[in-house]
Short mmCIF file of C-alpha atoms and ligand atoms in Angstrom, two decimals:
data_model
loop_
_atom_site.label_atom_id
_atom_site.label_comp_id
_atom_site.label_asym_id
_atom_site.label_seq_id
_atom_site.Cartn_x
_atom_site.Cartn_y
_atom_site.Cartn_z
CA MET A 13 -0.28 -0.28 0.20
CA THR A 14 1.35 3.63 -0.90
CA LYS A 15 1.34 5.83 2.14
CA PRO A 16 -0.95 8.50 2.01
CA ASP A 17 0.66 12.17 1.85
CA PHE A 18 -1.31 12.97 4.93
CA LEU A 19 0.32 10.35 6.84
CA ASP A 20 3.17 11.12 9.59
CA LEU A 21 5.16 8.14 10.87
CA SER A 22 7.79 9.15 13.50
CA PRO A 23 11.13 7.63 13.01
CA GLU A 24 10.99 4.80 15.30
CA VAL A 25 7.85 3.72 14.38
CA ALA A 26 8.58 3.67 10.88
CA ASP A 27 11.93 2.01 11.74
CA ALA A 28 10.52 -1.18 13.60
CA LEU A 29 7.53 -1.33 11.15
CA ALA A 30 10.04 -1.36 8.14
CA GLY A 31 12.00 -4.07 10.22
CA ASN A 32 8.54 -5.99 11.18
CA ARG A 33 8.81 -5.59 14.95
CA ALA A 34 6.02 -5.29 17.08
CA VAL A 35 4.46 -1.66 16.69
CA VAL A 36 1.53 -1.20 19.19
CA ALA A 37 -1.21 1.53 18.43
CA LEU A 38 -2.09 3.75 20.71
CA GLU A 39 -5.60 6.19 21.12
CA SER A 40 -5.47 10.01 21.93
CA THR A 41 -9.16 10.20 22.94
CA ILE A 42 -8.62 8.84 25.87
CA ILE A 43 -5.67 11.03 26.88
CA ALA A 44 -7.88 14.48 25.51
CA HIS A 45 -11.64 13.23 26.70
CA GLY A 46 -11.21 10.03 28.21
CA MET A 47 -9.30 11.28 31.87
CA PRO A 48 -8.60 14.99 33.68
CA TYR A 49 -4.73 16.57 32.91
CA PRO A 50 -2.52 15.62 34.61
CA ARG A 51 -3.05 11.76 34.92
CA ASN A 52 -4.05 11.60 31.37
CA VAL A 53 -0.66 12.70 29.94
CA GLU A 54 1.17 10.73 32.64
CA THR A 55 -0.60 7.82 32.02
CA ALA A 56 0.15 7.82 28.62
CA ARG A 57 3.83 8.13 28.93
CA ALA A 58 3.61 5.26 31.46
CA VAL A 59 1.68 3.05 28.55
CA GLU A 60 3.98 3.77 26.33
CA ALA A 61 7.05 2.90 28.76
CA ILE A 62 5.17 -0.61 29.36
CA ILE A 63 5.28 -1.07 25.45
CA ARG A 64 8.82 -0.56 25.22
CA GLU A 65 9.53 -2.70 28.65
CA GLU A 66 8.19 -5.69 26.82
CA GLY A 67 9.91 -5.10 23.70
CA ALA A 68 7.41 -3.20 21.17
CA VAL A 69 6.88 0.16 19.98
CA PRO A 70 4.62 2.50 21.03
CA ALA A 71 2.83 4.50 18.65
CA THR A 72 0.11 6.94 20.13
CA ILE A 73 -2.18 8.41 17.55
CA ALA A 74 -3.57 12.09 16.86
CA VAL A 75 -4.07 14.95 14.10
CA LEU A 76 -1.39 17.30 14.55
CA ALA A 77 -1.90 20.45 11.90
CA GLY A 78 -3.85 18.63 10.14
CA ARG A 79 -1.65 15.32 9.86
CA LEU A 80 -2.36 12.00 10.67
CA THR A 81 0.26 11.28 12.95
CA ILE A 82 1.86 8.09 14.54
CA GLY A 83 4.08 8.23 17.12
CA LEU A 84 3.79 11.18 19.47
CA ASP A 85 6.79 13.17 21.31
CA ASP A 86 6.13 14.52 24.52
CA ALA A 87 5.43 18.05 23.53
CA ALA A 88 2.21 16.71 21.59
CA LEU A 89 1.25 14.54 24.21
CA GLU A 90 1.02 17.24 26.51
CA ARG A 91 -0.77 20.03 24.46
CA LEU A 92 -3.34 16.96 23.62
CA GLY A 93 -3.92 16.37 27.21
CA GLN A 94 -4.22 19.81 28.04
CA VAL A 95 -5.33 21.95 25.75
CA PRO A 96 -9.02 21.97 26.11
CA ASP A 97 -11.42 21.37 23.55
CA VAL A 98 -9.50 19.57 21.48
CA ALA A 99 -11.69 17.92 18.58
CA LYS A 100 -12.63 14.60 19.09
CA LEU A 101 -12.13 12.92 16.04
CA SER A 102 -14.05 9.66 14.73
CA ARG A 103 -14.23 8.09 11.18
CA ARG A 104 -16.86 10.35 9.75
CA ASP A 105 -14.49 13.39 10.98
CA LEU A 106 -11.04 12.91 9.82
CA PRO A 107 -11.46 13.74 6.14
CA SER A 108 -12.61 17.53 6.97
CA ILE A 109 -9.59 17.64 9.84
CA LEU A 110 -6.86 16.58 7.33
CA ALA A 111 -8.55 18.98 4.43
CA ARG A 112 -8.53 21.66 6.44
CA GLY A 113 -5.85 21.25 9.02
CA GLY A 114 -5.68 21.36 12.85
CA ASP A 115 -5.18 19.21 15.56
CA GLY A 116 -7.74 16.19 17.20
CA ALA A 117 -7.50 13.47 19.10
CA THR A 118 -8.60 9.93 17.38
CA THR A 119 -11.06 7.78 18.74
CA VAL A 120 -11.06 4.15 18.78
CA ALA A 121 -12.89 4.15 15.40
CA ALA A 122 -10.29 6.78 14.08
CA THR A 123 -7.31 5.23 15.10
CA MET A 124 -7.94 1.66 13.54
CA ILE A 125 -8.23 3.79 10.13
CA ALA A 126 -4.96 5.19 10.78
CA ALA A 127 -3.36 2.14 12.41
CA HIS A 128 -4.27 0.38 9.58
CA LEU A 129 -2.94 2.62 6.76
CA ALA A 130 0.29 2.56 8.57
CA GLY A 131 0.07 -0.99 8.96
CA ILE A 132 -0.09 -1.66 12.28
CA GLY A 133 -2.62 -4.71 14.11
CA ILE A 134 -2.63 -4.86 17.24
CA PHE A 135 -4.27 -1.36 19.41
CA VAL A 136 -4.51 -0.79 23.20
CA THR A 137 -7.00 1.11 24.91
CA GLY A 138 -9.29 0.81 27.94
CA GLY A 139 -12.81 0.54 26.62
CA ILE A 140 -14.29 0.40 23.38
CA GLY A 141 -17.56 2.45 22.52
CA GLY A 142 -20.41 0.81 21.80
CA VAL A 143 -24.70 1.03 22.02
CA HIS A 144 -25.91 3.39 24.10
CA ARG A 145 -28.69 2.57 26.87
CA GLY A 146 -31.85 3.64 24.92
CA ALA A 147 -30.30 3.08 21.57
CA GLU A 148 -33.71 2.09 20.34
CA GLU A 149 -34.76 5.81 21.15
CA SER A 150 -31.29 7.82 20.11
CA PHE A 151 -29.70 5.77 17.75
CA ASP A 152 -26.65 6.14 19.47
CA ILE A 153 -24.11 3.48 18.67
CA SER A 154 -20.48 4.37 18.90
CA ALA A 155 -18.98 4.49 15.50
CA ASP A 156 -16.19 2.19 17.09
CA LEU A 157 -18.34 -0.94 16.60
CA GLU A 158 -18.68 -0.23 12.87
CA GLU A 159 -15.19 -0.31 12.21
CA LEU A 160 -14.56 -3.09 14.45
CA ALA A 161 -16.70 -5.04 11.86
CA ARG A 162 -14.30 -3.26 8.76
CA THR A 163 -10.89 -2.50 9.55
CA PRO A 164 -8.42 -5.20 9.99
CA VAL A 165 -7.48 -4.44 13.59
CA ALA A 166 -7.72 -6.03 16.70
CA VAL A 167 -8.22 -3.95 19.82
CA VAL A 168 -6.79 -4.72 23.41
CA CYS A 169 -9.38 -3.50 26.07
CA ALA A 170 -10.85 -4.23 29.47
CA GLY A 171 -14.77 -4.47 27.59
CA ALA A 172 -16.75 -1.60 27.91
CA LYS A 173 -17.95 0.86 30.62
CA SER A 174 -21.44 -0.08 31.47
CA ILE A 175 -22.67 3.71 30.64
CA LEU A 176 -23.28 1.34 27.51
CA ASP A 177 -25.96 -1.05 27.39
CA LEU A 178 -23.37 -4.28 27.19
CA PRO A 179 -25.67 -7.00 25.69
CA LYS A 180 -26.58 -4.96 23.19
CA THR A 181 -23.25 -4.14 22.43
CA LEU A 182 -22.09 -7.86 22.02
CA GLU A 183 -25.31 -8.62 20.17
CA TYR A 184 -24.29 -5.75 17.57
CA LEU A 185 -20.62 -7.24 17.22
CA GLU A 186 -21.98 -10.79 16.71
CA THR A 187 -24.06 -9.64 13.95
CA ARG A 188 -21.34 -7.76 12.13
CA GLY A 189 -19.35 -11.11 12.93
CA VAL A 190 -16.18 -9.09 15.01
CA PRO A 191 -14.75 -12.10 16.92
CA VAL A 192 -14.52 -11.22 20.70
CA ILE A 193 -12.04 -13.20 22.89
CA GLY A 194 -12.10 -13.21 26.28
CA TYR A 195 -8.51 -13.00 27.60
CA GLY A 196 -8.34 -15.38 30.31
CA THR A 197 -11.99 -15.35 30.89
CA GLY A 198 -15.16 -16.68 29.89
CA SER A 199 -17.13 -13.90 30.08
CA PHE A 200 -16.99 -10.20 29.07
CA PRO A 201 -15.51 -7.72 31.42
CA ALA A 202 -17.31 -4.75 32.71
CA PHE A 203 -14.32 -2.26 32.71
CA TYR A 204 -14.13 -1.63 36.42
CA SER A 205 -15.07 -4.76 37.01
CA ARG A 206 -14.01 -8.43 35.98
CA SER A 207 -17.04 -9.89 34.75
CA SER A 208 -20.27 -8.29 33.03
CA GLY A 209 -21.80 -11.57 33.93
CA ILE A 210 -22.25 -12.26 30.03
CA GLU A 211 -20.60 -15.24 28.66
CA LEU A 212 -18.30 -15.45 25.67
CA SER A 213 -18.12 -18.37 23.28
CA GLN A 214 -14.10 -17.64 22.98
CA ARG A 215 -11.55 -17.10 25.29
CA CYS A 216 -7.38 -17.71 24.95
CA ASP A 217 -5.42 -17.53 27.78
CA ASP A 218 -1.82 -16.26 26.67
CA PRO A 219 -0.20 -14.02 23.98
CA LYS A 220 0.68 -16.98 21.59
CA GLU A 221 -3.02 -17.96 21.39
CA ALA A 222 -4.38 -14.73 20.92
CA ALA A 223 -2.03 -14.47 18.40
CA ALA A 224 -2.95 -17.89 16.64
CA ILE A 225 -6.37 -16.79 16.82
CA LEU A 226 -5.51 -13.54 14.72
CA ARG A 227 -3.20 -15.62 12.01
CA ALA A 228 -6.33 -17.57 11.70
CA GLN A 229 -8.76 -14.51 11.28
CA ALA A 230 -6.49 -12.80 8.90
CA ALA A 231 -6.05 -16.05 6.58
CA LEU A 232 -9.62 -16.03 6.33
CA GLY A 233 -9.48 -12.18 4.97
CA TYR A 234 -11.96 -11.38 6.84
CA PRO A 235 -12.53 -7.69 6.76
CA GLY A 236 -12.44 -6.66 10.09
CA GLY A 237 -11.18 -6.52 13.65
CA ALA A 238 -11.63 -8.28 16.74
CA VAL A 239 -12.04 -7.51 20.39
CA ILE A 240 -9.27 -9.01 22.89
CA ALA A 241 -11.35 -8.36 26.10
CA ASN A 242 -9.25 -8.61 29.17
CA PRO A 243 -10.55 -8.00 32.76
CA ILE A 244 -9.08 -5.40 35.13
CA PRO A 245 -6.88 -7.14 37.64
CA GLU A 246 -8.76 -8.27 40.94
CA ALA A 247 -6.81 -5.93 42.88
CA ASP A 248 -8.01 -2.41 41.35
CA ALA A 249 -11.36 -3.92 40.36
CA LEU A 250 -14.05 -1.73 42.07
CA PRO A 251 -17.77 -3.14 42.94
CA ALA A 252 -20.15 -3.63 40.23
CA GLU A 253 -23.20 -2.51 42.65
CA LYS A 254 -21.44 0.48 43.38
CA MET A 255 -20.18 1.14 40.18
CA ASP A 256 -23.90 0.73 38.42
CA SER A 257 -25.20 3.81 40.82
CA VAL A 258 -22.64 5.81 39.89
CA ILE A 259 -23.21 5.30 36.35
CA GLY A 260 -27.11 5.74 36.91
CA GLN A 261 -26.33 8.76 38.66
CA ALA A 262 -23.67 10.16 35.71
CA LEU A 263 -26.62 9.14 32.98
CA ARG A 264 -29.89 10.56 34.44
CA GLU A 265 -27.25 13.91 34.87
CA ALA A 266 -26.73 13.85 31.01
CA ASP A 267 -30.24 13.28 30.17
CA ALA A 268 -31.43 16.44 32.45
CA GLN A 269 -28.69 18.17 30.77
CA GLY A 270 -29.89 17.09 26.79
CA VAL A 271 -26.20 16.07 26.27
CA ALA A 272 -26.44 14.10 22.65
CA GLY A 273 -24.34 13.15 20.06
CA LYS A 274 -20.32 13.13 20.51
CA ASP A 275 -20.81 14.97 23.95
CA VAL A 276 -22.22 12.09 25.40
CA THR A 277 -19.23 9.70 26.39
CA PRO A 278 -16.99 12.33 27.68
CA PHE A 279 -19.64 14.00 29.50
CA LEU A 280 -20.30 10.46 31.34
CA LEU A 281 -16.16 9.71 31.95
CA GLY A 282 -15.76 13.08 33.41
CA ARG A 283 -19.07 13.17 35.75
CA ILE A 284 -18.04 9.24 37.02
CA VAL A 285 -14.38 10.50 38.12
CA GLU A 286 -16.17 13.51 39.72
CA ILE A 287 -18.66 11.31 41.70
CA THR A 288 -15.84 8.74 42.74
CA GLY A 289 -13.91 11.51 43.97
CA GLY A 290 -11.09 9.86 41.42
CA LYS A 291 -11.38 6.23 42.64
CA SER A 292 -12.52 5.08 39.41
CA LEU A 293 -9.81 6.92 37.18
CA GLU A 294 -7.27 5.07 39.52
CA ALA A 295 -8.84 2.06 38.14
CA ASN A 296 -9.26 3.43 34.72
CA ILE A 297 -5.21 3.90 34.86
CA ALA A 298 -4.69 0.32 36.51
CA LEU A 299 -6.65 -1.44 33.84
CA VAL A 300 -5.30 0.38 30.85
CA LYS A 301 -1.78 -0.11 31.67
CA HIS A 302 -1.84 -3.59 32.29
CA ASN A 303 -4.16 -4.04 28.58
CA ALA A 304 -0.81 -2.55 27.63
CA ARG A 305 1.53 -5.43 28.84
CA ILE A 306 -1.12 -8.19 27.24
CA GLY A 307 -1.41 -5.96 23.86
CA ALA A 308 2.78 -5.71 23.67
CA ARG A 309 2.92 -9.23 24.68
CA ILE A 310 0.43 -10.14 21.80
CA ALA A 311 2.24 -7.73 19.41
CA MET A 312 5.68 -9.88 19.79
CA ALA A 313 4.22 -12.75 19.66
CA LEU A 314 2.76 -12.03 16.33
CA ALA A 315 6.05 -10.48 15.25
CA GLY A 316 7.98 -13.21 16.69
N1 PSU B 5 -14.28 4.34 26.73
C1 PSU B 5 -13.78 4.43 27.70
N2 PSU B 5 -12.87 5.81 27.48
C2 PSU B 5 -12.33 6.38 26.56
C3 PSU B 5 -13.49 6.37 25.68
C4 PSU B 5 -14.93 5.12 25.34
O1 PSU B 5 -14.52 4.25 28.69
O2 PSU B 5 -12.19 7.36 26.39
C5 PSU B 5 -13.61 7.12 24.41
C6 PSU B 5 -12.85 6.31 22.91
O3 PSU B 5 -11.71 7.15 22.40
C7 PSU B 5 -14.20 5.77 22.60
C8 PSU B 5 -14.92 6.95 22.43
O4 PSU B 5 -13.56 5.24 20.84
O5 PSU B 5 -14.83 7.47 23.76
C9 PSU B 5 -16.18 6.54 22.17
O6 PSU B 5 -17.14 7.61 22.07
P1 PSU B 5 -18.48 7.79 21.20
O7 PSU B 5 -19.58 6.53 22.37
O8 PSU B 5 -19.02 9.11 21.20
O9 PSU B 5 -18.20 6.79 19.87
MN1 MN B 6 -22.53 8.18 19.83
#
């Protein structure tokens, strides 16, 4: 594939890809809209360090001055984490910002698109977007799900937050043929807690097994990606009942304030951190770091 001229790879990432070494993509919406400053930037750096420790190369992705940038330097991470109102970019938003210029943070969907253009097959984050509660009325279904159905990038995450309708999210992924693979678990993780109680039909128990499944999927020539659902470590998990009531409050506030469209997810994420006095943030950081370690190991297994 010829590299589009709006794509910028950092020298480290370009080198690793040219040498067929393990590279792990990371999103930037989690930095700009998923966590407060300065923990967002600290976490972004810590996650990159974990991926390096495991022998892989991290590639954080964002749009900077209208360039789709793969592999951010420290100044760029700081800017995305600090500047208020950085644009949140999903699939639909990329063409305009690349044409017009400007900065923006990429969601799971947009990060998958960029990773695939660059030739990166593994992507680590916290949680994916999904079918929102009440979607039968609002039609609010994250473009992340459709992206998973069409772009061949595997996303290592801790499932999805129960701000979403998790059964409907899994039904959607099933309909679109996206493998959802429990990593060391038979049930779908619920982000802050290890299990949503929903059984998964597929699991793997180590990086080699995950890599074998992804290789088989690639050999089948499927257009889409996969979800590797890695539960939060036991020691960092929060009680599900407690988080359900926090999430319930955040959802009621969003409704009362008429929050809609792309603002829904950032609003809920921000309120959950505030209502829990930062406890949810600690859990979020712990699970992202854990995903980084597992994702890097899977990338190493795929490259090796
Ligand atoms: N869920 C989280 N943290 C996040 C997001 C989701 O627990 O930071 C972000 C991701 O970037 C995801 C996006 O792709 O929100 C989904 O937004 P929407 O629901 O508007 O598609
Ligand atoms: Mn939405």
